[in-house]
Amino acid sequence: MADSLRKVARLARRGRRVDLSHPARSPLGSAVVNCVVYRDGIREKAADTVEESVARVRKHGHRGFVWLGLHEPTELEFARIAELFGLHPLAVEDAVVAHQRPKVEQYGDVLFAVFKTVTYVEHAELTATSEVVDTGEIMVFAGPDFVVTVRHGRHGSLGLLREDLESDPRQLAQGPAAVLHAIADHVVDDYLTVTDALQNDIDHVESAVFSPQDGRGGDAGRIYQLKRELLEFKRAVVPLDRPMNRLATDPTCSVAPGIRAYFRDVSDHLTRVTEQIHAFDGLLDSILQAHLAQVTVAQNEDMRKITAWAAIIAVPTMVCGVYGMNFQHMPELHWTFGYPLVMAVIATACFVTHRGFKRKGWL
């Protein structure tokens, strides 16, 4: 309960802010969202260029660090950044190309982490073509005196996260590892938000399937679409489990022991999300199987009704077929009560047959 209240309060605080970290407002280049120097957890006056910011930090003996934020840089734009910070070519290629699997790799004293960002797409009504989750990516290079974040996708802005960190200089003073933790915590918190929203969609579909009043309860397309969107969410979350465990437990990673404890908390939250995703997957399988069973039962009901009516109609068809053969020696044709008697026999046989099928529940 306390965690929920803190989360609500944090979201409320964020809702009153304006994110100024936008490429259109940045004087540093089309791909550069922001470039800030921090010393002892305090934000310093912005420099004119990225090179100047790096020189300012290294001039004072690495007491601070540079946080450079990029949004979908081109290969040419990122080449200058990679040379300036000495980034590994393999990591640079991953950062530019995007569509990477969540991971954590270490190149010398630089940690390279890939996170999949996920946001819930609001929709008035779930249909067979509704987009439920939208994914993006955040790549983080955390070195001794710098953090370079590369964001891909339409969401996942880190401007508000930067403000939260700047409001806690003591945490920010712990260096680039603190920023890496804050980003990981931010991403996993979004996973929890998406999980809650998906729970509502799954509950709605489940109620629709088992509700006889809902005419759309038999729409398998909605169930299958929700399962596909859940699979996309699963691809973003599940592979992150091992990297988070590594950041929380591996002493070879360049993460201070004090920060490593915070990664354990993030890893616990991620485990919770992973367990819920597996539970949702199993639940959707059960809902889909229940729907298919309902369809089969409905088809059997229809076939029984068709069979019953065919049997009822077979009685007058047979009688009329016999008397429609036009034989000359048919005594009933010349009898005064022949026609009424045949009609009475047909009506009685149809009534008895209908009554028998209705008693068995076929009609």
mmCIF file of C-alpha atoms in Angstrom:
data_model
loop_
_atom_site.group_PDB
_atom_site.id
_atom_site.type_symbol
_atom_site.label_atom_id
_atom_site.label_comp_id
_atom_site.label_asym_id
_atom_site.label_seq_id
_atom_site.Cartn_x
_atom_site.Cartn_y
_atom_site.Cartn_z
ATOM 1 C CA MET A 1 0.000 0.000 0.000
ATOM 2 C CA ALA A 2 2.793 2.401 0.908
ATOM 3 C CA ASP A 3 4.583 1.682 -2.375
ATOM 4 C CA SER A 4 1.364 2.382 -4.285
ATOM 5 C CA LEU A 5 0.850 5.692 -2.489
ATOM 6 C CA ARG A 6 4.416 6.748 -3.189
ATOM 7 C CA LYS A 7 3.989 5.842 -6.847
ATOM 8 C CA VAL A 8 0.752 7.837 -7.122
ATOM 9 C CA ALA A 9 2.387 10.830 -5.477
ATOM 10 C CA ARG A 10 5.364 10.602 -7.809
ATOM 11 C CA LEU A 11 3.125 10.458 -10.871
ATOM 12 C CA ALA A 12 1.120 13.423 -9.576
ATOM 13 C CA ARG A 13 4.290 15.460 -9.179
ATOM 14 C CA ARG A 14 5.364 14.570 -12.677
ATOM 15 C CA GLY A 15 1.998 15.531 -14.108
ATOM 16 C CA ARG A 16 2.492 19.151 -13.028
ATOM 17 C CA ARG A 17 5.822 19.513 -14.803
ATOM 18 C CA VAL A 18 6.731 20.404 -18.326
ATOM 19 C CA ASP A 19 9.400 18.349 -20.076
ATOM 20 C CA LEU A 20 11.772 20.828 -21.678
ATOM 21 C CA SER A 21 14.130 18.161 -22.984
ATOM 22 C CA HIS A 22 13.072 18.199 -26.609
ATOM 23 C CA PRO A 23 15.209 18.186 -29.762
ATOM 24 C CA ALA A 24 13.413 21.221 -31.149
ATOM 25 C CA ARG A 25 14.561 23.278 -28.154
ATOM 26 C CA SER A 26 18.135 22.001 -28.041
ATOM 27 C CA PRO A 27 20.947 24.224 -29.382
ATOM 28 C CA LEU A 28 23.366 21.295 -29.451
ATOM 29 C CA GLY A 29 22.156 19.466 -32.547
ATOM 30 C CA SER A 30 19.181 17.682 -34.058
ATOM 31 C CA ALA A 31 19.792 14.404 -32.206
ATOM 32 C CA VAL A 32 20.971 15.939 -28.913
ATOM 33 C CA VAL A 33 18.146 16.298 -26.413
ATOM 34 C CA ASN A 34 20.261 17.617 -23.551
ATOM 35 C CA CYS A 35 23.846 17.790 -22.334
ATOM 36 C CA VAL A 36 24.409 18.596 -18.668
ATOM 37 C CA VAL A 37 27.426 18.627 -16.360
ATOM 38 C CA TYR A 38 27.000 17.494 -12.745
ATOM 39 C CA ARG A 39 29.513 18.025 -9.982
ATOM 40 C CA ASP A 40 28.837 16.596 -6.511
ATOM 41 C CA GLY A 41 25.251 15.974 -7.587
ATOM 42 C CA ILE A 42 24.645 19.611 -8.524
ATOM 43 C CA ARG A 43 23.796 20.682 -12.052
ATOM 44 C CA GLU A 44 26.192 23.253 -13.483
ATOM 45 C CA LYS A 45 25.626 25.883 -16.108
ATOM 46 C CA ALA A 46 25.239 24.377 -19.568
ATOM 47 C CA ALA A 47 28.191 24.481 -21.958
ATOM 48 C CA ASP A 48 27.972 25.505 -25.586
ATOM 49 C CA THR A 49 29.211 22.172 -26.965
ATOM 50 C CA VAL A 50 29.481 18.569 -25.868
ATOM 51 C CA GLU A 51 33.259 18.746 -26.153
ATOM 52 C CA GLU A 52 33.353 21.703 -23.802
ATOM 53 C CA SER A 53 31.215 19.859 -21.261
ATOM 54 C CA VAL A 54 33.548 16.847 -21.302
ATOM 55 C CA ALA A 55 36.626 19.071 -21.008
ATOM 56 C CA ARG A 56 35.115 20.862 -18.013
ATOM 57 C CA VAL A 57 34.558 17.581 -16.165
ATOM 58 C CA ARG A 58 37.976 16.126 -16.905
ATOM 59 C CA LYS A 59 39.686 19.381 -16.027
ATOM 60 C CA HIS A 60 38.596 18.945 -12.423
ATOM 61 C CA GLY A 61 39.829 15.381 -12.084
ATOM 62 C CA HIS A 62 36.642 13.473 -12.847
ATOM 63 C CA ARG A 63 34.814 14.845 -9.804
ATOM 64 C CA GLY A 64 31.654 15.068 -11.819
ATOM 65 C CA PHE A 65 30.194 13.602 -14.971
ATOM 66 C CA VAL A 66 28.469 14.565 -18.199
ATOM 67 C CA TRP A 67 24.987 13.315 -19.028
ATOM 68 C CA LEU A 68 24.370 13.458 -22.773
ATOM 69 C CA GLY A 69 20.911 12.554 -24.032
ATOM 70 C CA LEU A 70 20.303 11.634 -27.689
ATOM 71 C CA HIS A 71 17.163 10.741 -29.601
ATOM 72 C CA GLU A 72 17.493 8.478 -32.659
ATOM 73 C CA PRO A 73 20.911 9.745 -33.825
ATOM 74 C CA THR A 74 22.176 8.901 -37.272
ATOM 75 C CA GLU A 75 25.393 6.974 -37.767
ATOM 76 C CA LEU A 76 27.221 10.153 -38.738
ATOM 77 C CA GLU A 77 25.898 12.102 -35.748
ATOM 78 C CA PHE A 78 26.838 9.363 -33.297
ATOM 79 C CA ALA A 79 30.321 8.820 -34.760
ATOM 80 C CA ARG A 80 31.569 12.094 -33.229
ATOM 81 C CA ILE A 81 30.086 11.172 -29.831
ATOM 82 C CA ALA A 82 31.603 7.686 -29.963
ATOM 83 C CA GLU A 83 35.054 9.108 -30.719
ATOM 84 C CA LEU A 84 34.773 11.715 -27.980
ATOM 85 C CA PHE A 85 33.897 9.190 -25.251
ATOM 86 C CA GLY A 86 35.871 6.249 -26.657
ATOM 87 C CA LEU A 87 32.883 3.952 -27.058
ATOM 88 C CA HIS A 88 33.332 0.415 -28.343
ATOM 89 C CA PRO A 89 32.395 -0.028 -32.046
ATOM 90 C CA LEU A 90 30.094 -2.991 -31.346
ATOM 91 C CA ALA A 91 28.126 -1.025 -28.785
ATOM 92 C CA VAL A 92 28.018 1.975 -31.118
ATOM 93 C CA GLU A 93 26.517 -0.170 -33.880
ATOM 94 C CA ASP A 94 23.830 -1.468 -31.499
ATOM 95 C CA ALA A 95 22.991 2.048 -30.343
ATOM 96 C CA VAL A 96 22.479 3.367 -33.868
ATOM 97 C CA VAL A 97 20.672 0.395 -35.416
ATOM 98 C CA ALA A 98 18.269 -0.175 -32.481
ATOM 99 C CA HIS A 99 15.854 -3.143 -32.259
ATOM 100 C CA GLN A 100 18.232 -4.829 -29.838
ATOM 101 C CA ARG A 101 17.532 -7.453 -27.217
ATOM 102 C CA PRO A 102 17.689 -6.148 -23.604
ATOM 103 C CA LYS A 103 21.204 -6.755 -22.299
ATOM 104 C CA VAL A 104 24.119 -5.462 -20.245
ATOM 105 C CA GLU A 105 27.666 -5.619 -21.590
ATOM 106 C CA GLN A 106 30.929 -4.240 -20.282
ATOM 107 C CA TYR A 107 33.628 -2.806 -22.496
ATOM 108 C CA GLY A 108 36.580 -1.930 -20.296
ATOM 109 C CA ASP A 109 35.320 0.568 -17.726
ATOM 110 C CA VAL A 110 32.162 1.390 -19.720
ATOM 111 C CA LEU A 111 28.853 -0.354 -19.109
ATOM 112 C CA PHE A 112 26.483 -0.628 -22.068
ATOM 113 C CA ALA A 113 22.860 -1.416 -21.218
ATOM 114 C CA VAL A 114 19.849 -1.845 -23.485
ATOM 115 C CA PHE A 115 16.334 -1.407 -22.082
ATOM 116 C CA LYS A 116 13.046 -1.889 -23.897
ATOM 117 C CA THR A 117 10.584 0.847 -23.012
ATOM 118 C CA VAL A 118 6.886 -0.030 -23.051
ATOM 119 C CA THR A 119 3.822 2.191 -22.904
ATOM 120 C CA TYR A 120 0.138 1.302 -22.823
ATOM 121 C CA VAL A 121 -1.875 2.558 -25.806
ATOM 122 C CA GLU A 122 -5.227 3.861 -24.647
ATOM 123 C CA HIS A 123 -8.239 2.623 -26.623
ATOM 124 C CA ALA A 124 -11.960 3.167 -26.180
ATOM 125 C CA GLU A 125 -12.736 -0.439 -27.040
ATOM 126 C CA LEU A 126 -10.562 -3.498 -27.557
ATOM 127 C CA THR A 127 -10.916 -4.836 -31.103
ATOM 128 C CA ALA A 128 -9.174 -7.460 -33.206
ATOM 129 C CA THR A 129 -6.803 -4.768 -34.535
ATOM 130 C CA SER A 130 -6.254 -2.635 -31.416
ATOM 131 C CA GLU A 131 -2.681 -1.664 -30.534
ATOM 132 C CA VAL A 132 -2.333 -2.322 -26.823
ATOM 133 C CA VAL A 133 1.373 -1.783 -26.145
ATOM 134 C CA ASP A 134 3.973 0.323 -27.926
ATOM 135 C CA THR A 135 7.674 -0.378 -27.463
ATOM 136 C CA GLY A 136 10.826 1.689 -27.793
ATOM 137 C CA GLU A 137 14.418 1.441 -26.632
ATOM 138 C CA ILE A 138 16.863 3.224 -24.370
ATOM 139 C CA MET A 139 20.588 2.510 -24.666
ATOM 140 C CA VAL A 140 22.829 3.676 -21.836
ATOM 141 C CA PHE A 141 26.610 4.073 -21.894
ATOM 142 C CA ALA A 142 27.839 4.540 -18.325
ATOM 143 C CA GLY A 143 31.525 5.396 -18.035
ATOM 144 C CA PRO A 144 33.701 6.800 -15.241
ATOM 145 C CA ASP A 145 32.780 10.426 -15.988
ATOM 146 C CA PHE A 146 29.898 10.284 -18.466
ATOM 147 C CA VAL A 147 26.460 8.890 -19.193
ATOM 148 C CA VAL A 148 25.253 8.750 -22.789
ATOM 149 C CA THR A 149 21.610 7.818 -23.287
ATOM 150 C CA VAL A 150 20.268 6.995 -26.745
ATOM 151 C CA ARG A 151 16.503 6.799 -27.053
ATOM 152 C CA HIS A 152 14.535 5.212 -29.896
ATOM 153 C CA GLY A 153 10.776 5.428 -30.228
ATOM 154 C CA ARG A 154 7.965 7.900 -29.701
ATOM 155 C CA HIS A 155 7.940 7.643 -25.908
ATOM 156 C CA GLY A 156 10.272 7.079 -22.969
ATOM 157 C CA SER A 157 11.453 10.668 -22.496
ATOM 158 C CA LEU A 158 13.969 10.999 -19.663
ATOM 159 C CA GLY A 159 13.403 14.699 -19.004
ATOM 160 C CA LEU A 160 11.187 14.132 -15.980
ATOM 161 C CA LEU A 161 13.537 11.449 -14.682
ATOM 162 C CA ARG A 162 16.393 13.944 -14.908
ATOM 163 C CA GLU A 163 14.366 16.399 -12.814
ATOM 164 C CA ASP A 164 13.710 13.757 -10.179
ATOM 165 C CA LEU A 165 17.416 12.963 -9.933
ATOM 166 C CA GLU A 166 18.369 16.618 -9.730
ATOM 167 C CA SER A 167 16.019 16.999 -6.767
ATOM 168 C CA ASP A 168 18.148 14.414 -4.912
ATOM 169 C CA PRO A 169 21.791 15.609 -5.231
ATOM 170 C CA ARG A 170 22.992 13.049 -2.709
ATOM 171 C CA GLN A 171 21.903 10.180 -4.948
ATOM 172 C CA LEU A 172 23.109 11.901 -8.118
ATOM 173 C CA ALA A 173 26.527 12.496 -6.522
ATOM 174 C CA GLN A 174 27.153 8.734 -6.672
ATOM 175 C CA GLY A 175 27.906 9.136 -10.354
ATOM 176 C CA PRO A 176 26.870 7.509 -13.637
ATOM 177 C CA ALA A 177 25.849 4.260 -11.914
ATOM 178 C CA ALA A 178 23.132 6.184 -10.065
ATOM 179 C CA VAL A 179 21.775 7.436 -13.398
ATOM 180 C CA LEU A 180 21.863 3.909 -14.807
ATOM 181 C CA HIS A 181 19.876 2.670 -11.817
ATOM 182 C CA ALA A 182 17.352 5.509 -12.125
ATOM 183 C CA ILE A 183 16.752 4.669 -15.786
ATOM 184 C CA ALA A 184 16.333 0.965 -15.026
ATOM 185 C CA ASP A 185 13.933 1.761 -12.192
ATOM 186 C CA HIS A 186 11.985 4.144 -14.441
ATOM 187 C CA VAL A 187 11.650 1.526 -17.191
ATOM 188 C CA VAL A 188 10.526 -1.226 -14.798
ATOM 189 C CA ASP A 189 8.021 1.133 -13.132
ATOM 190 C CA ASP A 190 6.491 1.650 -16.572
ATOM 191 C CA TYR A 191 6.293 -2.140 -16.925
ATOM 192 C CA LEU A 192 4.231 -2.272 -13.729
ATOM 193 C CA THR A 193 1.884 0.421 -15.061
ATOM 194 C CA VAL A 194 1.395 -1.457 -18.338
ATOM 195 C CA THR A 195 0.806 -4.694 -16.433
ATOM 196 C CA ASP A 196 -2.040 -3.118 -14.452
ATOM 197 C CA ALA A 197 -3.629 -1.789 -17.647
ATOM 198 C CA LEU A 198 -3.328 -5.185 -19.361
ATOM 199 C CA GLN A 199 -5.022 -6.777 -16.355
ATOM 200 C CA ASN A 200 -8.085 -4.613 -17.011
ATOM 201 C CA ASP A 201 -8.200 -5.625 -20.690
ATOM 202 C CA ILE A 202 -7.881 -9.302 -19.829
ATOM 203 C CA ASP A 203 -10.622 -9.033 -17.199
ATOM 204 C CA HIS A 204 -12.906 -7.384 -19.771
ATOM 205 C CA VAL A 205 -12.269 -10.104 -22.367
ATOM 206 C CA GLU A 206 -12.787 -12.831 -19.776
ATOM 207 C CA SER A 207 -16.106 -11.328 -18.697
ATOM 208 C CA ALA A 208 -17.206 -10.991 -22.329
ATOM 209 C CA VAL A 209 -16.453 -14.629 -23.114
ATOM 210 C CA PHE A 210 -18.527 -15.938 -20.202
ATOM 211 C CA SER A 211 -21.329 -13.361 -20.463
ATOM 212 C CA PRO A 212 -24.377 -14.657 -22.381
ATOM 213 C CA GLN A 213 -25.684 -11.102 -22.764
ATOM 214 C CA ASP A 214 -22.589 -9.896 -24.597
ATOM 215 C CA GLY A 215 -23.043 -10.523 -28.292
ATOM 216 C CA ARG A 216 -19.316 -10.027 -28.887
ATOM 217 C CA GLY A 217 -18.237 -12.550 -26.307
ATOM 218 C CA GLY A 218 -17.430 -14.972 -29.117
ATOM 219 C CA ASP A 219 -14.889 -12.693 -30.813
ATOM 220 C CA ALA A 220 -11.725 -14.776 -30.935
ATOM 221 C CA GLY A 221 -9.930 -11.978 -32.783
ATOM 222 C CA ARG A 222 -9.870 -9.787 -29.665
ATOM 223 C CA ILE A 223 -8.423 -12.612 -27.561
ATOM 224 C CA TYR A 224 -5.774 -13.414 -30.131
ATOM 225 C CA GLN A 225 -4.832 -9.742 -30.604
ATOM 226 C CA LEU A 226 -4.437 -9.303 -26.856
ATOM 227 C CA LYS A 227 -2.251 -12.402 -26.763
ATOM 228 C CA ARG A 228 -0.048 -11.017 -29.552
ATOM 229 C CA GLU A 229 0.350 -7.693 -27.742
ATOM 230 C CA LEU A 230 1.202 -9.573 -24.554
ATOM 231 C CA LEU A 231 3.861 -11.473 -26.487
ATOM 232 C CA GLU A 232 5.416 -8.172 -27.586
ATOM 233 C CA PHE A 233 5.412 -7.032 -23.968
ATOM 234 C CA LYS A 234 6.961 -10.337 -22.927
ATOM 235 C CA ARG A 235 9.804 -9.927 -25.435
ATOM 236 C CA ALA A 236 10.632 -6.578 -23.859
ATOM 237 C CA VAL A 237 10.533 -7.721 -20.233
ATOM 238 C CA VAL A 238 11.700 -11.323 -19.884
ATOM 239 C CA PRO A 239 15.189 -10.945 -21.475
ATOM 240 C CA LEU A 240 15.963 -8.135 -19.009
ATOM 241 C CA ASP A 241 15.876 -10.508 -16.036
ATOM 242 C CA ARG A 242 19.437 -11.783 -16.423
ATOM 243 C CA PRO A 243 21.026 -8.330 -17.027
ATOM 244 C CA MET A 244 19.300 -6.975 -13.909
ATOM 245 C CA ASN A 245 20.576 -9.889 -11.850
ATOM 246 C CA ARG A 246 24.054 -9.240 -13.176
ATOM 247 C CA LEU A 247 23.953 -5.557 -12.216
ATOM 248 C CA ALA A 248 22.657 -6.495 -8.765
ATOM 249 C CA THR A 249 25.088 -9.324 -7.972
ATOM 250 C CA ASP A 250 28.113 -9.351 -10.293
ATOM 251 C CA PRO A 251 31.089 -7.650 -8.579
ATOM 252 C CA THR A 252 32.942 -7.445 -11.909
ATOM 253 C CA CYS A 253 30.486 -4.827 -13.189
ATOM 254 C CA SER A 254 31.645 -1.281 -12.664
ATOM 255 C CA VAL A 255 28.822 -0.549 -10.227
ATOM 256 C CA ALA A 256 29.516 0.633 -6.701
ATOM 257 C CA PRO A 257 28.288 -1.738 -3.951
ATOM 258 C CA GLY A 258 25.999 0.971 -2.628
ATOM 259 C CA ILE A 259 24.227 1.257 -5.972
ATOM 260 C CA ARG A 260 24.171 -2.507 -6.440
ATOM 261 C CA ALA A 261 21.650 -2.806 -3.601
ATOM 262 C CA TYR A 262 19.288 -0.515 -5.518
ATOM 263 C CA PHE A 263 19.542 -2.773 -8.565
ATOM 264 C CA ARG A 264 18.379 -5.680 -6.402
ATOM 265 C CA ASP A 265 15.179 -3.766 -5.710
ATOM 266 C CA VAL A 266 14.676 -3.180 -9.442
ATOM 267 C CA SER A 267 15.331 -6.865 -10.073
ATOM 268 C CA ASP A 268 12.630 -7.803 -7.556
ATOM 269 C CA HIS A 269 10.093 -5.560 -9.307
ATOM 270 C CA LEU A 270 11.087 -7.024 -12.667
ATOM 271 C CA THR A 271 10.546 -10.541 -11.315
ATOM 272 C CA ARG A 272 7.054 -9.538 -10.249
ATOM 273 C CA VAL A 273 6.279 -8.246 -13.751
ATOM 274 C CA THR A 274 7.673 -11.416 -15.336
ATOM 275 C CA GLU A 275 5.521 -13.624 -13.124
ATOM 276 C CA GLN A 276 2.422 -11.599 -13.986
ATOM 277 C CA ILE A 277 3.159 -11.836 -17.708
ATOM 278 C CA HIS A 278 3.434 -15.627 -17.490
ATOM 279 C CA ALA A 279 0.175 -15.709 -15.513
ATOM 280 C CA PHE A 280 -1.542 -13.507 -18.125
ATOM 281 C CA ASP A 281 -0.269 -15.751 -20.909
ATOM 282 C CA GLY A 282 -1.695 -18.843 -19.235
ATOM 283 C CA LEU A 283 -4.976 -17.077 -18.490
ATOM 284 C CA LEU A 284 -5.389 -15.966 -22.111
ATOM 285 C CA ASP A 285 -4.727 -19.536 -23.248
ATOM 286 C CA SER A 286 -7.500 -20.717 -20.927
ATOM 287 C CA ILE A 287 -9.874 -17.981 -22.142
ATOM 288 C CA LEU A 288 -9.172 -18.877 -25.764
ATOM 289 C CA GLN A 289 -9.755 -22.578 -25.082
ATOM 290 C CA ALA A 290 -12.993 -21.753 -23.270
ATOM 291 C CA HIS A 291 -14.130 -19.645 -26.208
ATOM 292 C CA LEU A 292 -13.341 -22.449 -28.671
ATOM 293 C CA ALA A 293 -15.241 -24.878 -26.467
ATOM 294 C CA GLN A 294 -18.218 -22.506 -26.469
ATOM 295 C CA VAL A 295 -18.078 -22.307 -30.260
ATOM 296 C CA THR A 296 -18.013 -26.107 -30.487
ATOM 297 C CA VAL A 297 -20.970 -26.427 -28.121
ATOM 298 C CA ALA A 298 -22.914 -23.814 -30.120
ATOM 299 C CA GLN A 299 -22.193 -25.660 -33.363
ATOM 300 C CA ASN A 300 -23.358 -28.931 -31.820
ATOM 301 C CA GLU A 301 -26.563 -27.222 -30.702
ATOM 302 C CA ASP A 302 -27.167 -25.956 -34.216
ATOM 303 C CA MET A 303 -26.497 -29.377 -35.719
ATOM 304 C CA ARG A 304 -28.933 -31.036 -33.325
ATOM 305 C CA LYS A 305 -31.659 -28.522 -34.214
ATOM 306 C CA ILE A 306 -31.048 -29.026 -37.932
ATOM 307 C CA THR A 307 -31.150 -32.811 -37.475
ATOM 308 C CA ALA A 308 -34.384 -32.653 -35.452
ATOM 309 C CA TRP A 309 -36.194 -30.485 -37.983
ATOM 310 C CA ALA A 310 -34.938 -32.693 -40.826
ATOM 311 C CA ALA A 311 -36.408 -35.723 -39.041
ATOM 312 C CA ILE A 312 -39.755 -33.949 -38.542
ATOM 313 C CA ILE A 313 -39.940 -32.891 -42.187
ATOM 314 C CA ALA A 314 -39.021 -36.428 -43.290
ATOM 315 C CA VAL A 315 -42.450 -37.737 -42.120
ATOM 316 C CA PRO A 316 -44.671 -35.685 -44.486
ATOM 317 C CA THR A 317 -42.042 -36.019 -47.201
ATOM 318 C CA MET A 318 -42.231 -39.809 -47.034
ATOM 319 C CA VAL A 319 -46.043 -39.924 -47.002
ATOM 320 C CA CYS A 320 -46.376 -37.442 -49.832
ATOM 321 C CA GLY A 321 -43.777 -39.382 -51.772
ATOM 322 C CA VAL A 322 -45.758 -42.571 -51.475
ATOM 323 C CA TYR A 323 -49.019 -41.015 -52.652
ATOM 324 C CA GLY A 324 -47.301 -39.018 -55.343
ATOM 325 C CA MET A 325 -46.279 -42.149 -57.295
ATOM 326 C CA ASN A 326 -49.661 -42.095 -59.186
ATOM 327 C CA PHE A 327 -50.420 -45.830 -59.129
ATOM 328 C CA GLN A 328 -53.903 -46.709 -60.442
ATOM 329 C CA HIS A 329 -54.770 -49.270 -57.780
ATOM 330 C CA MET A 330 -54.504 -47.206 -54.586
ATOM 331 C CA PRO A 331 -57.735 -47.733 -52.596
ATOM 332 C CA GLU A 332 -57.138 -44.705 -50.365
ATOM 333 C CA LEU A 333 -57.377 -42.380 -53.377
ATOM 334 C CA HIS A 334 -61.054 -43.250 -53.909
ATOM 335 C CA TRP A 335 -62.037 -43.345 -50.236
ATOM 336 C CA THR A 336 -63.985 -40.349 -48.907
ATOM 337 C CA PHE A 337 -61.989 -40.100 -45.668
ATOM 338 C CA GLY A 338 -58.608 -40.987 -47.213
ATOM 339 C CA TYR A 339 -57.279 -37.450 -47.499
ATOM 340 C CA PRO A 340 -58.326 -36.285 -44.010
ATOM 341 C CA LEU A 341 -56.921 -39.484 -42.507
ATOM 342 C CA VAL A 342 -53.547 -39.079 -44.208
ATOM 343 C CA MET A 343 -53.345 -35.444 -43.114
ATOM 344 C CA ALA A 344 -54.199 -36.428 -39.547
ATOM 345 C CA VAL A 345 -51.521 -39.144 -39.575
ATOM 346 C CA ILE A 346 -48.932 -36.677 -40.884
ATOM 347 C CA ALA A 347 -49.839 -34.037 -38.269
ATOM 348 C CA THR A 348 -49.822 -36.598 -35.448
ATOM 349 C CA ALA A 349 -46.463 -38.069 -36.499
ATOM 350 C CA CYS A 350 -44.921 -34.581 -36.773
ATOM 351 C CA PHE A 351 -46.306 -33.555 -33.379
ATOM 352 C CA VAL A 352 -45.024 -36.705 -31.642
ATOM 353 C CA THR A 353 -41.604 -36.387 -33.261
ATOM 354 C CA HIS A 354 -41.384 -32.705 -32.347
ATOM 355 C CA ARG A 355 -42.403 -33.447 -28.766
ATOM 356 C CA GLY A 356 -39.777 -36.170 -28.459
ATOM 357 C CA PHE A 357 -36.944 -33.959 -29.732
ATOM 358 C CA LYS A 358 -38.032 -31.093 -27.501
ATOM 359 C CA ARG A 359 -38.047 -33.372 -24.468
ATOM 360 C CA LYS A 360 -34.459 -34.368 -25.245
ATOM 361 C CA GLY A 361 -33.448 -30.705 -25.526
ATOM 362 C CA TRP A 362 -32.742 -30.763 -29.238
ATOM 363 C CA LEU A 363 -35.291 -28.019 -29.948
#
